[in-house]
PDB file of C-alpha atoms and ligand atoms in Angstrom:
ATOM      1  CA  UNK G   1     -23.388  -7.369 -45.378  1.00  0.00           C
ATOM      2  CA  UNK G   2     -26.644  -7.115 -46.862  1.00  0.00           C
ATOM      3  CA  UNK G   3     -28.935  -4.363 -44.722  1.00  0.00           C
ATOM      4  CA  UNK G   4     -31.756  -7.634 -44.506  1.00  0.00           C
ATOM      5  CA  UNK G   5     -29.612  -9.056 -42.786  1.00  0.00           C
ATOM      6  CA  UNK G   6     -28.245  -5.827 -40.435  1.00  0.00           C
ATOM      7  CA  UNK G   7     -31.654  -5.417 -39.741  1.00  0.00           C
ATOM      8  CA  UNK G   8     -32.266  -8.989 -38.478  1.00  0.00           C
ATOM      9  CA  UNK G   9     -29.627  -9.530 -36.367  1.00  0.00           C
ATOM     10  CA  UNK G  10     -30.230  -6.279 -34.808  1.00  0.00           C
ATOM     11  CA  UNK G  11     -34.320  -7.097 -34.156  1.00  0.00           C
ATOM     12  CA  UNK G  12     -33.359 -10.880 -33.315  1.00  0.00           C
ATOM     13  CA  UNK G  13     -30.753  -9.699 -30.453  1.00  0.00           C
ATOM     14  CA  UNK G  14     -33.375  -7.888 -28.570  1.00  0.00           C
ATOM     15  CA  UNK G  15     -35.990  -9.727 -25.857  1.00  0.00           C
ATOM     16  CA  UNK G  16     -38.761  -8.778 -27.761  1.00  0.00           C
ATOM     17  CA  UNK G  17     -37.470  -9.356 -31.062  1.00  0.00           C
ATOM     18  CA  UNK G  18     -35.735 -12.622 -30.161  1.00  0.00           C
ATOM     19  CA  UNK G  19     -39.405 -13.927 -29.195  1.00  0.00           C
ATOM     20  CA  UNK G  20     -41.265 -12.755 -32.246  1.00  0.00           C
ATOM     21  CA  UNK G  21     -38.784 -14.520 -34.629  1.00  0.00           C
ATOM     22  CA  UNK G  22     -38.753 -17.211 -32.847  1.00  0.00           C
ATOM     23  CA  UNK G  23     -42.302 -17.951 -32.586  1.00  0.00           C
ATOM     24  CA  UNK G  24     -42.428 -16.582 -36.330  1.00  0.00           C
ATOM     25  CA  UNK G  25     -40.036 -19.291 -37.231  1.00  0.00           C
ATOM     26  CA  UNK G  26     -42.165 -22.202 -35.860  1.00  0.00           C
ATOM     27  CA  UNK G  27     -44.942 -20.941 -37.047  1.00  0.00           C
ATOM     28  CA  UNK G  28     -43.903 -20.876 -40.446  1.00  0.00           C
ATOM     29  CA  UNK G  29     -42.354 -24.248 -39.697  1.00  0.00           C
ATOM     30  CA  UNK G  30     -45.292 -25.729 -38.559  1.00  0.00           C
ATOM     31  CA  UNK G  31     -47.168 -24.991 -42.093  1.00  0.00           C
ATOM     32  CA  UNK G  32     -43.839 -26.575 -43.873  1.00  0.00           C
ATOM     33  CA  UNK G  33     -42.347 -23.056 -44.837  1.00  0.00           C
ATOM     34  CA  UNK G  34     -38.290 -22.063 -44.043  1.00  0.00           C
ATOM     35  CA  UNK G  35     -37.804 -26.009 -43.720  1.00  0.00           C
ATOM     36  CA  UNK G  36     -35.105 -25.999 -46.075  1.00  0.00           C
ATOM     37  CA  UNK G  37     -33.253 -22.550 -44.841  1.00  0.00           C
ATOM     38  CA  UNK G  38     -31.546 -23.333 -41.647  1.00  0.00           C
ATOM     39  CA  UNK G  39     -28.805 -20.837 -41.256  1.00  0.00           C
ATOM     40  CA  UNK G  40     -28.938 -18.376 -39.408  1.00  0.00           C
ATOM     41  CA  UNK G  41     -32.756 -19.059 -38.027  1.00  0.00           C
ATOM     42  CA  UNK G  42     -30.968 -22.137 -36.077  1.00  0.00           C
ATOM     43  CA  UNK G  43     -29.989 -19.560 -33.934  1.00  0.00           C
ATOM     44  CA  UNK G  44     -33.264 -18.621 -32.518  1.00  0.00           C
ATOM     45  CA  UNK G  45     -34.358 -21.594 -30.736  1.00  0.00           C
ATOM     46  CA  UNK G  46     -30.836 -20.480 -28.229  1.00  0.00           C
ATOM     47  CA  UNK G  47     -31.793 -19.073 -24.936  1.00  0.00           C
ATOM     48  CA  UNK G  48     -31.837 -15.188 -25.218  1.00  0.00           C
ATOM     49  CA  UNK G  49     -28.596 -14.395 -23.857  1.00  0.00           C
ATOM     50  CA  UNK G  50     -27.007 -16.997 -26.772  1.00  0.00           C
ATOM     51  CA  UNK G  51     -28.920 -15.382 -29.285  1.00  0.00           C
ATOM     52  CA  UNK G  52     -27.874 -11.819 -28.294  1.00  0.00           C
ATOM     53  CA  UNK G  53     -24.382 -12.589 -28.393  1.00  0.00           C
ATOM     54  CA  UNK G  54     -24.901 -14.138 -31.341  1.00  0.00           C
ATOM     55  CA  UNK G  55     -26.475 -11.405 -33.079  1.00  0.00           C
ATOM     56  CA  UNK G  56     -24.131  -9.130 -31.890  1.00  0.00           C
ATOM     57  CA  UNK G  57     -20.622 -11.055 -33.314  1.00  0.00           C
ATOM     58  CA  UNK G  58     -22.556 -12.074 -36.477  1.00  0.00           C
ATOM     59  CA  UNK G  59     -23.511  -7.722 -36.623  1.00  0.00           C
ATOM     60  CA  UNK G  60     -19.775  -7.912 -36.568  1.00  0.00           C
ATOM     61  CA  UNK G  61     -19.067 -10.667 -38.940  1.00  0.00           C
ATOM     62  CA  UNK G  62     -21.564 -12.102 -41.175  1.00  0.00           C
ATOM     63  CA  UNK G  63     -22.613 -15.417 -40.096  1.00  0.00           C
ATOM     64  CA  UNK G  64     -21.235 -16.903 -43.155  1.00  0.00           C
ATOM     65  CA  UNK G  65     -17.854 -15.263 -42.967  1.00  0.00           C
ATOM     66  CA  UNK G  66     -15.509 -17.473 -45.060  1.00  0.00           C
ATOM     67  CA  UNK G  67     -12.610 -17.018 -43.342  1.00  0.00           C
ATOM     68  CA  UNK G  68     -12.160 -20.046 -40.909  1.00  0.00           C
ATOM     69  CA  UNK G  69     -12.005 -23.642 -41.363  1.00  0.00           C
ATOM     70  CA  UNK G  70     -14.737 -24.422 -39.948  1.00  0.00           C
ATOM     71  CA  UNK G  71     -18.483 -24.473 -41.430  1.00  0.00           C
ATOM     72  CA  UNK G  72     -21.054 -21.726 -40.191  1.00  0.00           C
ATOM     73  CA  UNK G  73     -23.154 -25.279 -39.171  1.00  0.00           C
ATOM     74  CA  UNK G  74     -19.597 -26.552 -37.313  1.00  0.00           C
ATOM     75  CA  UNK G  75     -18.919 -23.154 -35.866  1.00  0.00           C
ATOM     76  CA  UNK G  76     -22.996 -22.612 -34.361  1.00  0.00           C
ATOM     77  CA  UNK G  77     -22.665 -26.104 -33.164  1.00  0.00           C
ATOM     78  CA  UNK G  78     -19.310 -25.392 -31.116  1.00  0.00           C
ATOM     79  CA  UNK G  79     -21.548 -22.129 -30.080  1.00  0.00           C
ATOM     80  CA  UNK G  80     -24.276 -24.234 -28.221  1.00  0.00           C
ATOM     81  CA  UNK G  81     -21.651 -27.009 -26.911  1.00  0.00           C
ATOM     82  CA  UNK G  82     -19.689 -23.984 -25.208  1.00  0.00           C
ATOM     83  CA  UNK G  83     -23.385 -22.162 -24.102  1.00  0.00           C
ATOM     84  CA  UNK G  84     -24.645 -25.121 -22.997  1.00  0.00           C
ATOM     85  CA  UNK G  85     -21.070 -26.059 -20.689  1.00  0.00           C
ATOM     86  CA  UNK G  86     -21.719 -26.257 -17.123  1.00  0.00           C
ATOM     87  CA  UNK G  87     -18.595 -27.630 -15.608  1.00  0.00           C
ATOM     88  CA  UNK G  88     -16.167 -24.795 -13.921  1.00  0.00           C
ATOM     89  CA  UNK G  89     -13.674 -22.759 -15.890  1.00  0.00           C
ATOM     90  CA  UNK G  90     -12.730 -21.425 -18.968  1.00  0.00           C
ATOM     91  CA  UNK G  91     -12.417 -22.376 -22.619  1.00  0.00           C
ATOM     92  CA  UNK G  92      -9.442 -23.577 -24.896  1.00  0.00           C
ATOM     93  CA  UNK G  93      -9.357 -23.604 -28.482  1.00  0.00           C
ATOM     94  CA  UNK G  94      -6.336 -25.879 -29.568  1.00  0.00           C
ATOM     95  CA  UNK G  95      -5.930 -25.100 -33.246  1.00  0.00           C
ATOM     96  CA  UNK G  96      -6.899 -21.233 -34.361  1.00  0.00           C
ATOM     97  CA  UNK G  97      -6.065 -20.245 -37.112  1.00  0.00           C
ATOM     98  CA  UNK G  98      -7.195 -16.880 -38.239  1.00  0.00           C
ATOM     99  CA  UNK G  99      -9.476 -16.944 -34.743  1.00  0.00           C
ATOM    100  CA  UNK G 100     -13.062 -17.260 -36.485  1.00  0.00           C
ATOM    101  CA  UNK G 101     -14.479 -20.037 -34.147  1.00  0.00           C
ATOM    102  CA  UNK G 102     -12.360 -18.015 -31.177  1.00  0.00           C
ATOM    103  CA  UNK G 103     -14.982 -15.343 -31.642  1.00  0.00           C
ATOM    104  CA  UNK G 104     -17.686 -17.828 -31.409  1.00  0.00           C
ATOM    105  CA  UNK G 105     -16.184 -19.288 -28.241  1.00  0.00           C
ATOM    106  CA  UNK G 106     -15.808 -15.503 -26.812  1.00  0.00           C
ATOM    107  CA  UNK G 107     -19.203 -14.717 -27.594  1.00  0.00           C
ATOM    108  CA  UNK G 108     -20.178 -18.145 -25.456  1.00  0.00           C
ATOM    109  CA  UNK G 109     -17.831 -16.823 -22.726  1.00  0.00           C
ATOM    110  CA  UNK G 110     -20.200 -14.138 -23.042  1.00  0.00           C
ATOM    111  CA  UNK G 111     -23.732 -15.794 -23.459  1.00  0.00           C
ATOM    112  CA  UNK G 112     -22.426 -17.595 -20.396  1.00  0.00           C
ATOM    113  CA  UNK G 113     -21.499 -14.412 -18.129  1.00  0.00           C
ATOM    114  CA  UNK G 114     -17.984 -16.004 -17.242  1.00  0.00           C
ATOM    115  CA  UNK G 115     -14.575 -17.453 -18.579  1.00  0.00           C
ATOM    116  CA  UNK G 116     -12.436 -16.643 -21.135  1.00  0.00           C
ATOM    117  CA  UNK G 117     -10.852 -18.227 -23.873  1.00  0.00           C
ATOM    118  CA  UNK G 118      -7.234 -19.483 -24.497  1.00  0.00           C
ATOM    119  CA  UNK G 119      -6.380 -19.667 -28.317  1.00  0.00           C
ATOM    120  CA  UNK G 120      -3.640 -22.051 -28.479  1.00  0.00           C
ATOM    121  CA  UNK G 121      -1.247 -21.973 -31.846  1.00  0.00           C
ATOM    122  CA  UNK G 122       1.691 -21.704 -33.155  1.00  0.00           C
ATOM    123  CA  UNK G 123      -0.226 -19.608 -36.445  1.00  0.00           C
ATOM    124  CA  UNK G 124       3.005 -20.437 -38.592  1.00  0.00           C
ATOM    125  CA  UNK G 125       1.097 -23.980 -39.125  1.00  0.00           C
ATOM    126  CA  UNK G 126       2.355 -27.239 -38.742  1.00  0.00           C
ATOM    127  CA  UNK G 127       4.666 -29.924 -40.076  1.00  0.00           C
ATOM    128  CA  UNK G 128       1.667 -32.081 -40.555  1.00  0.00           C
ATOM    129  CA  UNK G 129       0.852 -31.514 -43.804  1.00  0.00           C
ATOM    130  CA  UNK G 130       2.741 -29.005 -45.665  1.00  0.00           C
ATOM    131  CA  UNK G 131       1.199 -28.355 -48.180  1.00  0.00           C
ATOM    132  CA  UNK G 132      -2.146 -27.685 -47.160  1.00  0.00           C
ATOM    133  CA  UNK G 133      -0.808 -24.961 -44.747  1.00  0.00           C
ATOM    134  CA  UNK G 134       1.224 -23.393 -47.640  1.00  0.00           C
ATOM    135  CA  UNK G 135      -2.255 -21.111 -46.957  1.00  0.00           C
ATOM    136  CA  UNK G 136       0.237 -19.563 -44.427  1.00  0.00           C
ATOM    137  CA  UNK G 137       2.793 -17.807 -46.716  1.00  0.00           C
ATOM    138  CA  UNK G 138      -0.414 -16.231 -47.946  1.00  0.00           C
ATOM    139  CA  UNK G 139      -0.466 -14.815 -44.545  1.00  0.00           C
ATOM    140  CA  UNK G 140       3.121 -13.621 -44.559  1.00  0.00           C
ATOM    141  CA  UNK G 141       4.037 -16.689 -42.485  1.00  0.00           C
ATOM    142  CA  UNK G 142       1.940 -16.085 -39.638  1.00  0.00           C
ATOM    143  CA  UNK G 143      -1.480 -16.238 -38.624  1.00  0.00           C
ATOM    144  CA  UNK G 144      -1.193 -13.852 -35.521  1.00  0.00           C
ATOM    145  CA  UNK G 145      -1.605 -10.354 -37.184  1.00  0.00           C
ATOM    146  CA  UNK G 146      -5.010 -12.008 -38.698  1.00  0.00           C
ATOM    147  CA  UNK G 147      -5.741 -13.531 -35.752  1.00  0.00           C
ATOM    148  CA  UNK G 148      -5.741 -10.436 -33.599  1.00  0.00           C
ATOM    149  CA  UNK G 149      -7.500  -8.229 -36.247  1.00  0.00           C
ATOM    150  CA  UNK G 150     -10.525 -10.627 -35.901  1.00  0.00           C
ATOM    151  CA  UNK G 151     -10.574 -10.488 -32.109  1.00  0.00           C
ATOM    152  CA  UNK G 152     -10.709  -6.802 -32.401  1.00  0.00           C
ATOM    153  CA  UNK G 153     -13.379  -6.792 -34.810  1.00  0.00           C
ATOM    154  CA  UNK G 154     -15.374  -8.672 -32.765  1.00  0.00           C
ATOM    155  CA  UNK G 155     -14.401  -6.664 -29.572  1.00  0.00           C
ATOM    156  CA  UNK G 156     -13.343  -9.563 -27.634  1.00  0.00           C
ATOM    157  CA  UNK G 157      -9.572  -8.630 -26.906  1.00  0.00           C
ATOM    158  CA  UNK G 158     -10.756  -8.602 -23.042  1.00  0.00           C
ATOM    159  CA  UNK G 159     -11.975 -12.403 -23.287  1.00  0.00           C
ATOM    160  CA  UNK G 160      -9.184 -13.754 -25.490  1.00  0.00           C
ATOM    161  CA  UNK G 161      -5.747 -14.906 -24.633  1.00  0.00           C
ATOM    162  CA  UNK G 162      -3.631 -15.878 -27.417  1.00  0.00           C
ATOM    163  CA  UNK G 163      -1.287 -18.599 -26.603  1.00  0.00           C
ATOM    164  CA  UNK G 164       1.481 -18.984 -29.141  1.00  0.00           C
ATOM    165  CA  UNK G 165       3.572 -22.260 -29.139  1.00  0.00           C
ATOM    166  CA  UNK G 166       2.928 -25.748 -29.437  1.00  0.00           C
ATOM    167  CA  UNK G 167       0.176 -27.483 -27.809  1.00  0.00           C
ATOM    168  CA  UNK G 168       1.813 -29.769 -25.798  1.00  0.00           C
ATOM    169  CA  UNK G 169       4.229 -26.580 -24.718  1.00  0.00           C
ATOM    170  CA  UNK G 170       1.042 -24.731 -23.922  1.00  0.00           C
ATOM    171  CA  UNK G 171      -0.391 -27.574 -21.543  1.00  0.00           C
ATOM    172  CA  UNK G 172       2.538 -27.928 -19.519  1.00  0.00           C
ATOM    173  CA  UNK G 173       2.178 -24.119 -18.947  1.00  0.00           C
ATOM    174  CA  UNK G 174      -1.665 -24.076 -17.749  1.00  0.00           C
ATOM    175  CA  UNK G 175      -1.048 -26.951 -15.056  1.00  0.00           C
ATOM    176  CA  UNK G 176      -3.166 -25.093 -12.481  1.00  0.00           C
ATOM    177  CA  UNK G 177      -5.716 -24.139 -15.073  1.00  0.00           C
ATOM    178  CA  UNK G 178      -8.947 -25.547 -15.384  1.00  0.00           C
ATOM    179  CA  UNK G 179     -11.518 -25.803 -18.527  1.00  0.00           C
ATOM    180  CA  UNK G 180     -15.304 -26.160 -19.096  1.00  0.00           C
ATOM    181  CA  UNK G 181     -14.332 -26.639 -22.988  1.00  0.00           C
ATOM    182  CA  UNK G 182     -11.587 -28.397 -24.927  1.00  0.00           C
ATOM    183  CA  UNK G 183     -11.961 -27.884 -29.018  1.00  0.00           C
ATOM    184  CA  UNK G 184      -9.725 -29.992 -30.197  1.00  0.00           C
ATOM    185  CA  UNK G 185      -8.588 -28.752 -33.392  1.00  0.00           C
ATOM    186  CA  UNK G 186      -4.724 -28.770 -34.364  1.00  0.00           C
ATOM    187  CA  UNK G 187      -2.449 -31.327 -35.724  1.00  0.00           C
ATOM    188  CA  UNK G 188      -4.892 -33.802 -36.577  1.00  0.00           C
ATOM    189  CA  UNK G 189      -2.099 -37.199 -37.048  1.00  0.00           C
ATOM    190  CA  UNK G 190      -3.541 -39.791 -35.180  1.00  0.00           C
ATOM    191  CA  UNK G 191      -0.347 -39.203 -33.112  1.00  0.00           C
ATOM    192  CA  UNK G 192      -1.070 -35.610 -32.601  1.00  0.00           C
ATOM    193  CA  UNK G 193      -4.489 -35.342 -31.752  1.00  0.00           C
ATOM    194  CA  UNK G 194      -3.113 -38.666 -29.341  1.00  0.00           C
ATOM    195  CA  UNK G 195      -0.914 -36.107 -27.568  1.00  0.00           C
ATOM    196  CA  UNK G 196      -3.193 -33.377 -27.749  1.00  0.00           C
ATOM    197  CA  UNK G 197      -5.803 -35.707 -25.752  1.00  0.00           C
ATOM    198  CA  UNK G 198      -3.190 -36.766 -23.184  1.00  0.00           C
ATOM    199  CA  UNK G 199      -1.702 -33.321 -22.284  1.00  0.00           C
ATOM    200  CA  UNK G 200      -4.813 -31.356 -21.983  1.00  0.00           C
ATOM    201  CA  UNK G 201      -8.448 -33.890 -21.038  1.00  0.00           C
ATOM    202  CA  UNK G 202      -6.489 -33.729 -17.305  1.00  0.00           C
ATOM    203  CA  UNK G 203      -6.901 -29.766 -17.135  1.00  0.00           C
ATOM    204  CA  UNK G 204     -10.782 -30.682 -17.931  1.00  0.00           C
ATOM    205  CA  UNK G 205     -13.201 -30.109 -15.330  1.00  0.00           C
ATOM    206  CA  UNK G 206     -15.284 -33.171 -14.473  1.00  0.00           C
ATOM    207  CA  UNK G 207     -18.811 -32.500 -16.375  1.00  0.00           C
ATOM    208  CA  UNK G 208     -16.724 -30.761 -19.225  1.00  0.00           C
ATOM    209  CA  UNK G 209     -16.926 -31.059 -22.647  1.00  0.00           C
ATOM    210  CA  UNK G 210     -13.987 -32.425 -25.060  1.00  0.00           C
ATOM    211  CA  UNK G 211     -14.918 -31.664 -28.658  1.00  0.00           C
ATOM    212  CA  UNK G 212     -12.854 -33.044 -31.283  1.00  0.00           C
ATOM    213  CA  UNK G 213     -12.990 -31.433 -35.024  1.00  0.00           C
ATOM    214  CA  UNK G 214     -12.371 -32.612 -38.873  1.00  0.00           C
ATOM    215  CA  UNK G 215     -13.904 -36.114 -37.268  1.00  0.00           C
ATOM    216  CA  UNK G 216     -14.789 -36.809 -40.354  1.00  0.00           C
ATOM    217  CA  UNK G 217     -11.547 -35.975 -42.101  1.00  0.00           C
ATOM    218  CA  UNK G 218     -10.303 -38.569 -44.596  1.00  0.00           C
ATOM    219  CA  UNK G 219      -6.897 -39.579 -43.861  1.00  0.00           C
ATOM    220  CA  UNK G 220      -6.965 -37.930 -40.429  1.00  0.00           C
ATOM    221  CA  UNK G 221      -6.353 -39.952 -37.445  1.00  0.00           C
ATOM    222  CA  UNK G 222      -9.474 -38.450 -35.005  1.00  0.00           C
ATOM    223  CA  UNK G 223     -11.946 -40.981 -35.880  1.00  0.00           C
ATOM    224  CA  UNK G 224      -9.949 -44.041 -35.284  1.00  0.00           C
ATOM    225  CA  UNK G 225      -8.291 -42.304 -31.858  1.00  0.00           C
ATOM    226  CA  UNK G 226     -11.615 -41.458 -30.711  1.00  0.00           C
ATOM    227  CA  UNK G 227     -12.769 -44.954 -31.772  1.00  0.00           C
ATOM    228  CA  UNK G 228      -9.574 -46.683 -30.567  1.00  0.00           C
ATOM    229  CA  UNK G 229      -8.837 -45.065 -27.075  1.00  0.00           C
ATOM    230  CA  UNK G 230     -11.270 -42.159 -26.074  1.00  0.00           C
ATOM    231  CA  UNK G 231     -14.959 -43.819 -26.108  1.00  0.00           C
ATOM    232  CA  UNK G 232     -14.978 -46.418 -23.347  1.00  0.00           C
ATOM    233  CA  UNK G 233     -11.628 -44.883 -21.899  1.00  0.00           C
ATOM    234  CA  UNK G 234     -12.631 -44.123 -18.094  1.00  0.00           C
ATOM    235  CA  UNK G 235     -11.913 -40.559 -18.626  1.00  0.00           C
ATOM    236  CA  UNK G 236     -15.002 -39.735 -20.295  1.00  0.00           C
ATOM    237  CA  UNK G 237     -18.305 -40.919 -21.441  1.00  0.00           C
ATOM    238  CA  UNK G 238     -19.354 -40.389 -25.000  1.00  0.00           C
ATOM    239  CA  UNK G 239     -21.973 -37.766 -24.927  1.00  0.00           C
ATOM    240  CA  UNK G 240     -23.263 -36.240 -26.660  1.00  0.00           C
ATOM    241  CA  UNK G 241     -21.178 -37.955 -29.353  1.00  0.00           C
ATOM    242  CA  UNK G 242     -21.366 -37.025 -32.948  1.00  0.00           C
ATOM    243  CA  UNK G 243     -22.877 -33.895 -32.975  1.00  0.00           C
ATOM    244  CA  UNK G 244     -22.833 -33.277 -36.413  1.00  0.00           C
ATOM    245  CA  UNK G 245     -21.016 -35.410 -38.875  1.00  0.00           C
ATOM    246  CA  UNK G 246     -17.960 -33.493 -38.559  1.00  0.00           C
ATOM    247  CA  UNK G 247     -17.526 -33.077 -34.613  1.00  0.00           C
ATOM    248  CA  UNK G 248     -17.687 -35.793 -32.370  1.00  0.00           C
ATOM    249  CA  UNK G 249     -17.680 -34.531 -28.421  1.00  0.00           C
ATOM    250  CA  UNK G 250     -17.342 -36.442 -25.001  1.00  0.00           C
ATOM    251  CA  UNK G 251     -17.491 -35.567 -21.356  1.00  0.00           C
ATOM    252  CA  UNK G 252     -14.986 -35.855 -18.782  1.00  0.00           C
ATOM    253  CA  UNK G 253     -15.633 -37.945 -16.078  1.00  0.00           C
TER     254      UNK G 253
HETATM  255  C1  LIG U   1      -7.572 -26.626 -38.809  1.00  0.00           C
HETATM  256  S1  LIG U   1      -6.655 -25.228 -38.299  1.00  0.00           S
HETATM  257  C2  LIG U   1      -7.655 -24.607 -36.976  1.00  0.00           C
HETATM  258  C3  LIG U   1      -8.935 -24.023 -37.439  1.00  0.00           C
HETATM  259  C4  LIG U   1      -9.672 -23.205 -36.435  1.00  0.00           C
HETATM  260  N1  LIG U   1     -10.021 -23.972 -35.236  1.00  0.00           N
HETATM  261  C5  LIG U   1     -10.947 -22.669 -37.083  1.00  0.00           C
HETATM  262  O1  LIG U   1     -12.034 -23.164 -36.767  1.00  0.00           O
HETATM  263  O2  LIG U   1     -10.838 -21.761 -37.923  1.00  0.00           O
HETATM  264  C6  LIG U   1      -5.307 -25.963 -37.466  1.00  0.00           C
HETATM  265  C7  LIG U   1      -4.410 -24.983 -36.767  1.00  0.00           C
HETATM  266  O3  LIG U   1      -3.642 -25.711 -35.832  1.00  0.00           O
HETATM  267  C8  LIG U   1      -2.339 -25.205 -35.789  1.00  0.00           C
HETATM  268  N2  LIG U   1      -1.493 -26.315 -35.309  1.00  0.00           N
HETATM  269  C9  LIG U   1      -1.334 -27.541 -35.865  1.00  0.00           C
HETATM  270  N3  LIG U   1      -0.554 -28.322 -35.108  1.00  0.00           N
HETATM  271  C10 LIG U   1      -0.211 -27.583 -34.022  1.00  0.00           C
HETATM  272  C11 LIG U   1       0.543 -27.848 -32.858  1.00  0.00           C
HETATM  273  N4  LIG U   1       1.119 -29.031 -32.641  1.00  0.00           N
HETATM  274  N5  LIG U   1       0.669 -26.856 -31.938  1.00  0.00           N
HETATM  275  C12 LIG U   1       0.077 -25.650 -32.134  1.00  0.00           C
HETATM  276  N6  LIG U   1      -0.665 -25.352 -33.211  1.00  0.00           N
HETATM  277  C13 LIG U   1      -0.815 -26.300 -34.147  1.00  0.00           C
HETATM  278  C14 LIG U   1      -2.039 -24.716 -37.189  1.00  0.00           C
HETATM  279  O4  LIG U   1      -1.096 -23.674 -37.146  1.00  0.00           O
HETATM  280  C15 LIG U   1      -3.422 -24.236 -37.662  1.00  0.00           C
HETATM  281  O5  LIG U   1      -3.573 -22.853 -37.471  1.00  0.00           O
END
């Protein structure tokens, strides 16, 4: 990491600093310059505490870390949806991986002063596509040891539960739980983000947020579920709806 941008996040996570680049930023927005160059000055316009957590994971991992799935746009975006939660209770990441977006979620838990998050996998992939997840032998056909190395890294073992099975396992095993946040981000079949829905959007707290990624995905079955049974359902109302192309999120009734 470049010592630019050390130095940035490390001015940009204090009070004072957090201020000054923000009002820097519009500033130079307002006379047309930086319009292009959103990441990571997106950041700024977060309430302080986001911003300092912020800072302080992407001090840990550079903001454009290539190792998720997820874009650094997707994975700010699932940043201010779990900031910005307000229902009661904690945060559940169904769908991993190597625990990049995790950290973003822990950092929320953070930002937020409560919760912790529940990273549910099986990290030795899934029969829905095989080949894509071939990535996994790379891995030495598991995700885990990755998985916990980045929760380390970004000091977040205290906030992060790993929870290794399937998802619909996992549910039946956090009956009494309740969440703020559902990502929604496993098998994504039609079928399986189906059962994904129906097994955890009960453990949601009313006012949560169900956030459903790779809506956008061609040949994936989230759009049309979302389409076909989730908006108008009486579970949830559809805000605020497609956040970016890629992520579509509702909130439980
Ligand atoms: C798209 S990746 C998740 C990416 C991750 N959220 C990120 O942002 O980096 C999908 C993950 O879901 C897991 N998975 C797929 N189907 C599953 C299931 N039914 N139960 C548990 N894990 C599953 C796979 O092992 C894989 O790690």
């Amino acid at each position: 990491m470049s010592l630019a941008a050390q130095c940035y996040y490390r001015v940009a996570g204090t009070r004072m600093g957090h201020r000054a680049a923000r009002e820097g930023l519009r500033a130079a927005r307002h006379f047309g310059a930086l319009r292009d160059f959103h990441m990571p000055l997106d950041a700024l316009d977060l309430p302080y505490n986001s911003t300092r957590e912020l800072m302080r994971l992407w001090r840990r991992m550079h903001w454009s870390s290539g190792d998720g799935m997820m874009t650094p746009q997707e994975r700010l975006a699932i940043f201010r949806l779990a900031c910005a939660a307000r229902a009661a209770g904690d945060l559940v990441e169904l769908g991993a991986w190597k625990g990049l977006t995790t950290c973003y979620l822990a950092a929320a838990c953070r930002a937020r002063g409560h919760g912790r998050v529940f990273a549910v996998d099986t990290f030795v992939g899934t029969r829905e596509d095989n080949t894509r997840y071939a990535a996994i032998e790379r891995h030495g056909g598991s995700t885990l040891p990755a998985f916990r190395e980045f929760i380390a890294r970004g000091g977040f073992d205290d906030v992060v539960t790993a929870c290794v099975g399937l998802t619909t396992e996992v549910a039946a095993q956090q009956r009494a739980r309740r969440f703020a946040l559902l990502l929604i981000d496993a098998d994504h079949s039609y079928a399986g983000v189906r059962a994904d829905f129906a097994a955890w959007a009960p453990l949601v707290s009313p006012g949560g947020m169900i956030v459903f990624h790779d809506y956008a995905m061609p040949d994936a079955g989230v759009r049309d579920f979302v389409r076909r049974e989730v908006i108008g359902s009486r579970w949830v109302v559809a805000e605020p709806g497609e956040v970016l192309p890629n992520i579509f999120a509702v909130t439980r009734c």
